[in-house]
Short mmCIF file of C-alpha atoms in Angstrom, two decimals:
data_model
loop_
_atom_site.label_atom_id
_atom_site.label_comp_id
_atom_site.label_asym_id
_atom_site.label_seq_id
_atom_site.Cartn_x
_atom_site.Cartn_y
_atom_site.Cartn_z
CA UNK A 1 114.41 80.12 176.49
CA UNK A 2 111.03 81.79 175.91
CA UNK A 3 112.86 84.80 174.46
CA UNK A 4 114.68 82.52 172.03
CA UNK A 5 111.37 80.92 171.03
CA UNK A 6 109.84 84.36 170.41
CA UNK A 7 112.82 85.34 168.26
CA UNK A 8 112.61 82.12 166.26
CA UNK A 9 108.85 82.56 165.76
CA UNK A 10 109.33 86.14 164.55
CA UNK A 11 111.98 84.95 162.09
CA UNK A 12 109.58 82.35 160.69
CA UNK A 13 106.78 84.90 160.39
CA UNK A 14 109.04 87.38 158.59
CA UNK A 15 110.33 84.66 156.24
CA UNK A 16 106.81 83.48 155.40
CA UNK A 17 105.66 87.07 154.85
CA UNK A 18 108.60 87.73 152.53
CA UNK A 19 107.83 84.56 150.57
CA UNK A 20 104.21 85.61 150.17
CA UNK A 21 105.16 89.11 149.04
CA UNK A 22 107.72 87.74 146.56
CA UNK A 23 105.19 85.21 145.26
CA UNK A 24 102.61 87.95 144.68
CA UNK A 25 105.19 90.15 142.94
CA UNK A 26 106.38 87.31 140.69
CA UNK A 27 102.81 86.31 139.81
CA UNK A 28 101.91 89.92 139.01
CA UNK A 29 105.00 90.33 136.86
CA UNK A 30 104.26 87.07 135.01
CA UNK A 31 100.69 88.16 134.25
CA UNK A 32 101.88 91.57 133.09
CA UNK A 33 104.60 90.01 130.95
CA UNK A 34 102.12 87.58 129.40
CA UNK A 35 99.80 90.43 128.44
CA UNK A 36 102.74 92.35 126.97
CA UNK A 37 103.77 89.30 124.95
CA UNK A 38 100.22 88.91 123.62
CA UNK A 39 100.10 92.57 122.67
CA UNK A 40 103.48 92.34 120.93
CA UNK A 41 102.35 89.21 119.06
CA UNK A 42 99.27 91.03 117.76
CA UNK A 43 101.36 93.99 116.62
CA UNK A 44 103.88 91.70 114.94
CA UNK A 45 101.10 89.87 113.11
CA UNK A 46 99.66 93.16 111.86
CA UNK A 47 103.11 94.27 110.76
CA UNK A 48 103.61 91.09 108.74
CA UNK A 49 100.19 91.42 107.11
CA UNK A 50 101.13 94.94 106.01
CA UNK A 51 104.51 93.72 104.75
CA UNK A 52 102.89 90.95 102.70
CA UNK A 53 100.52 93.52 101.19
CA UNK A 54 103.43 95.90 100.49
CA UNK A 55 101.78 98.58 102.63
CA UNK A 56 104.39 99.03 105.35
CA UNK A 57 106.57 102.08 104.92
CA UNK A 58 109.43 103.21 107.14
CA UNK A 59 108.33 105.51 109.93
CA UNK A 60 104.63 105.06 109.19
CA UNK A 61 102.09 104.67 111.98
CA UNK A 62 101.22 100.96 112.22
CA UNK A 63 97.74 101.56 113.64
CA UNK A 64 96.90 104.07 110.92
CA UNK A 65 98.15 101.77 108.16
CA UNK A 66 96.27 98.76 109.50
CA UNK A 67 93.12 100.87 109.50
CA UNK A 68 93.15 100.36 105.73
CA UNK A 69 92.89 96.59 106.21
CA UNK A 70 89.56 94.88 106.83
CA UNK A 71 89.47 91.50 108.56
CA UNK A 72 86.73 89.12 107.44
CA UNK A 73 85.91 85.51 108.26
CA UNK A 74 85.30 82.81 105.69
CA UNK A 75 83.65 79.39 105.78
CA UNK A 76 86.31 77.46 103.87
CA UNK A 77 83.86 74.83 102.62
CA UNK A 78 81.49 77.29 100.95
CA UNK A 79 83.82 80.26 100.48
CA UNK A 80 81.20 82.59 101.95
CA UNK A 81 81.78 85.35 104.48
CA UNK A 82 80.43 84.50 107.94
CA UNK A 83 79.93 86.39 111.19
CA UNK A 84 81.51 85.00 114.36
CA UNK A 85 81.17 85.80 118.03
CA UNK A 86 84.01 87.73 119.64
CA UNK A 87 86.16 88.19 116.50
CA UNK A 88 88.94 89.81 118.55
CA UNK A 89 89.55 86.47 120.27
CA UNK A 90 89.52 84.42 117.04
CA UNK A 91 92.44 81.98 117.03
CA UNK A 92 92.61 79.89 113.89
CA UNK A 93 95.49 77.80 115.18
CA UNK A 94 93.63 76.80 118.35
CA UNK A 95 90.43 76.09 116.43
CA UNK A 96 92.30 73.61 114.24
CA UNK A 97 92.93 71.51 117.36
CA UNK A 98 89.23 71.33 118.27
CA UNK A 99 87.44 68.44 116.48
CA UNK A 100 84.17 70.40 116.60
CA UNK A 101 85.67 73.45 114.93
CA UNK A 102 87.99 71.77 112.43
CA UNK A 103 88.18 69.05 109.79
CA UNK A 104 90.72 66.33 109.13
CA UNK A 105 92.60 66.83 105.86
CA UNK A 106 92.53 63.92 103.42
CA UNK A 107 95.09 65.08 100.86
CA UNK A 108 97.43 66.66 103.37
CA UNK A 109 100.21 67.98 101.14
CA UNK A 110 100.90 70.81 103.61
CA UNK A 111 101.28 68.22 106.42
CA UNK A 112 99.12 70.05 108.94
CA UNK A 113 96.63 67.20 109.64
CA UNK A 114 93.64 69.41 110.46
CA UNK A 115 92.38 72.86 109.56
CA UNK A 116 89.84 75.21 111.09
CA UNK A 117 86.46 75.29 109.38
CA UNK A 118 86.58 79.08 109.56
CA UNK A 119 89.55 81.19 108.47
CA UNK A 120 90.35 84.87 108.64
CA UNK A 121 91.15 86.86 105.50
CA UNK A 122 92.22 90.47 105.11
CA UNK A 123 91.06 92.87 102.42
CA UNK A 124 92.43 96.21 101.28
CA UNK A 125 89.68 98.24 99.63
CA UNK A 126 89.25 101.35 97.56
CA UNK A 127 85.62 102.12 98.33
CA UNK A 128 83.74 98.86 97.74
CA UNK A 129 86.35 97.51 95.32
CA UNK A 130 88.91 95.06 96.69
CA UNK A 131 92.47 96.01 95.74
CA UNK A 132 94.42 93.36 97.65
CA UNK A 133 93.59 90.05 99.32
CA UNK A 134 95.79 88.78 102.16
CA UNK A 135 95.48 85.12 103.11
CA UNK A 136 97.02 83.30 106.09
CA UNK A 137 98.97 80.16 105.17
CA UNK A 138 100.92 77.53 107.07
CA UNK A 139 102.57 74.20 106.43
CA UNK A 140 105.49 71.98 107.34
CA UNK A 141 109.07 72.70 106.35
CA UNK A 142 112.03 70.55 107.37
CA UNK A 143 112.14 71.19 111.11
CA UNK A 144 109.04 73.26 111.82
CA UNK A 145 105.67 74.55 110.75
CA UNK A 146 105.93 77.82 108.87
CA UNK A 147 103.25 80.48 109.39
CA UNK A 148 102.84 83.40 107.05
CA UNK A 149 100.71 85.45 104.68
CA UNK A 150 100.42 85.62 100.92
CA UNK A 151 98.84 88.69 99.34
CA UNK A 152 97.17 88.73 95.92
CA UNK A 153 96.18 91.48 93.54
CA UNK A 154 92.49 92.03 92.76
CA UNK A 155 92.84 89.70 89.76
CA UNK A 156 93.12 86.88 92.36
CA UNK A 157 96.11 85.47 90.47
CA UNK A 158 99.11 87.77 90.89
CA UNK A 159 101.29 87.86 93.99
CA UNK A 160 101.63 91.16 95.83
CA UNK A 161 103.93 89.71 98.44
CA UNK A 162 104.80 86.79 100.70
CA UNK A 163 105.87 87.01 104.35
CA UNK A 164 106.52 84.42 107.05
CA UNK A 165 106.27 85.46 110.70
CA UNK A 166 106.99 82.22 112.56
CA UNK A 167 109.12 79.14 111.84
CA UNK A 168 112.05 77.14 113.15
CA UNK A 169 113.96 76.41 109.96
CA UNK A 170 117.77 76.29 109.83
CA UNK A 171 119.42 79.74 109.62
CA UNK A 172 121.22 80.16 106.29
CA UNK A 173 119.24 77.34 104.67
CA UNK A 174 115.47 76.99 105.16
CA UNK A 175 115.62 80.09 107.33
CA UNK A 176 116.24 82.06 104.15
CA UNK A 177 112.46 82.30 103.81
CA UNK A 178 113.04 85.50 105.80
CA UNK A 179 115.65 86.86 103.39
CA UNK A 180 114.37 90.14 101.89
CA UNK A 181 116.23 89.39 98.65
CA UNK A 182 114.33 86.11 98.22
CA UNK A 183 110.99 87.63 99.23
CA UNK A 184 111.56 90.42 96.69
CA UNK A 185 111.38 87.80 93.91
CA UNK A 186 107.67 87.11 94.59
CA UNK A 187 105.76 90.32 93.73
CA UNK A 188 104.31 90.19 90.23
CA UNK A 189 104.52 86.41 89.92
CA UNK A 190 101.45 84.52 88.71
CA UNK A 191 100.37 82.15 91.47
CA UNK A 192 97.05 80.99 90.01
CA UNK A 193 95.63 80.66 86.51
CA UNK A 194 92.18 81.75 85.31
CA UNK A 195 90.62 78.53 86.66
CA UNK A 196 92.16 78.93 90.11
CA UNK A 197 94.83 76.27 89.67
CA UNK A 198 98.23 76.84 91.26
CA UNK A 199 100.73 77.36 88.44
CA UNK A 200 103.74 78.84 90.24
CA UNK A 201 106.72 76.58 90.89
CA UNK A 202 109.99 77.02 92.77
CA UNK A 203 112.89 76.06 90.50
CA UNK A 204 116.52 75.16 91.25
CA UNK A 205 117.71 77.01 88.16
CA UNK A 206 117.17 80.74 87.79
CA UNK A 207 113.51 81.65 87.29
CA UNK A 208 112.84 82.35 83.61
CA UNK A 209 109.20 83.50 83.61
CA UNK A 210 106.49 84.94 85.84
CA UNK A 211 105.34 81.49 86.93
CA UNK A 212 108.69 80.61 88.51
CA UNK A 213 110.55 81.68 91.66
CA UNK A 214 114.09 80.67 92.58
CA UNK A 215 114.16 77.81 95.09
CA UNK A 216 116.01 78.23 98.39
CA UNK A 217 119.59 77.07 97.91
CA UNK A 218 120.39 73.97 99.98
CA UNK A 219 116.88 73.82 101.45
CA UNK A 220 114.96 71.32 99.35
CA UNK A 221 112.53 70.32 102.12
CA UNK A 222 111.68 73.89 103.05
CA UNK A 223 111.28 74.84 99.39
CA UNK A 224 108.88 71.93 98.88
CA UNK A 225 107.05 72.93 102.04
CA UNK A 226 106.47 76.47 100.77
CA UNK A 227 105.30 75.17 97.40
CA UNK A 228 102.99 72.59 98.98
CA UNK A 229 101.40 74.98 101.47
CA UNK A 230 100.63 77.46 98.70
CA UNK A 231 99.10 74.70 96.58
CA UNK A 232 97.01 73.52 99.53
CA UNK A 233 95.80 76.88 100.85
CA UNK A 234 95.03 78.32 97.42
CA UNK A 235 93.29 75.10 96.38
CA UNK A 236 89.83 73.60 96.87
CA UNK A 237 90.47 72.52 100.47
CA UNK A 238 91.69 75.99 101.38
CA UNK A 239 90.78 79.40 99.99
CA UNK A 240 89.88 78.18 96.49
CA UNK A 241 86.10 78.36 97.02
CA UNK A 242 86.44 81.83 98.59
CA UNK A 243 88.52 83.20 95.71
CA UNK A 244 86.03 81.79 93.20
CA UNK A 245 83.14 83.34 95.07
CA UNK A 246 84.71 86.73 95.86
CA UNK A 247 83.36 89.61 93.78
CA UNK A 248 86.22 92.11 93.92
CA UNK A 249 84.08 94.91 92.45
CA UNK A 250 81.70 94.78 95.43
CA UNK A 251 83.83 93.11 98.08
CA UNK A 252 81.23 90.39 98.58
CA UNK A 253 81.55 86.63 98.97
#
């Protein structure tokens, strides 16, 4: 009987030890996977910024290309550049959820409820002169919030490119925001006029001038969402004050 008890006790000890080892291995793998996912998300974001700015070329080194892009931070109320602590950890989406770091939106045409007081912007320079301005945008579509970037020429009116990197719209309908053929219709379009007003519209008929882009076929809600988020983020509650303040000849705001 004592021998049986010893055998049973050893079995329990081995089982517990195995459970502990497996738990440690699983936890370590989860942490490693989480870090890998974060790293991949950062790389994907950089890739989409470069695509919006029409800087990404096949086979090019992503790190080298992104070295041409300068990240700055803007107080959206004043439009001025600001310095922040730990810029590498800046998360505009999380800040929008913090009442102390965000504001409620009164005219919420983008249907996002709140926005961060501070936003990141990305500049492509030639010396001091700003050549391209890349702005983060987001807003509601039919089934999801779409996150992306719109890039402008140094005239602060003309579209360089548009790129979405996260959404949950219906494939074949609203999901066509990812279609390269549709995205190719944006470069060269006039998004803003001389006073900073949004003048570009998405039309159901074929676009007939540089202030029109073809709407997404069968995706009225998503089309409206794209139009509304551009109007919001390029307007007075978004990047309007920054664009008015930005001196592209000196890169100052």
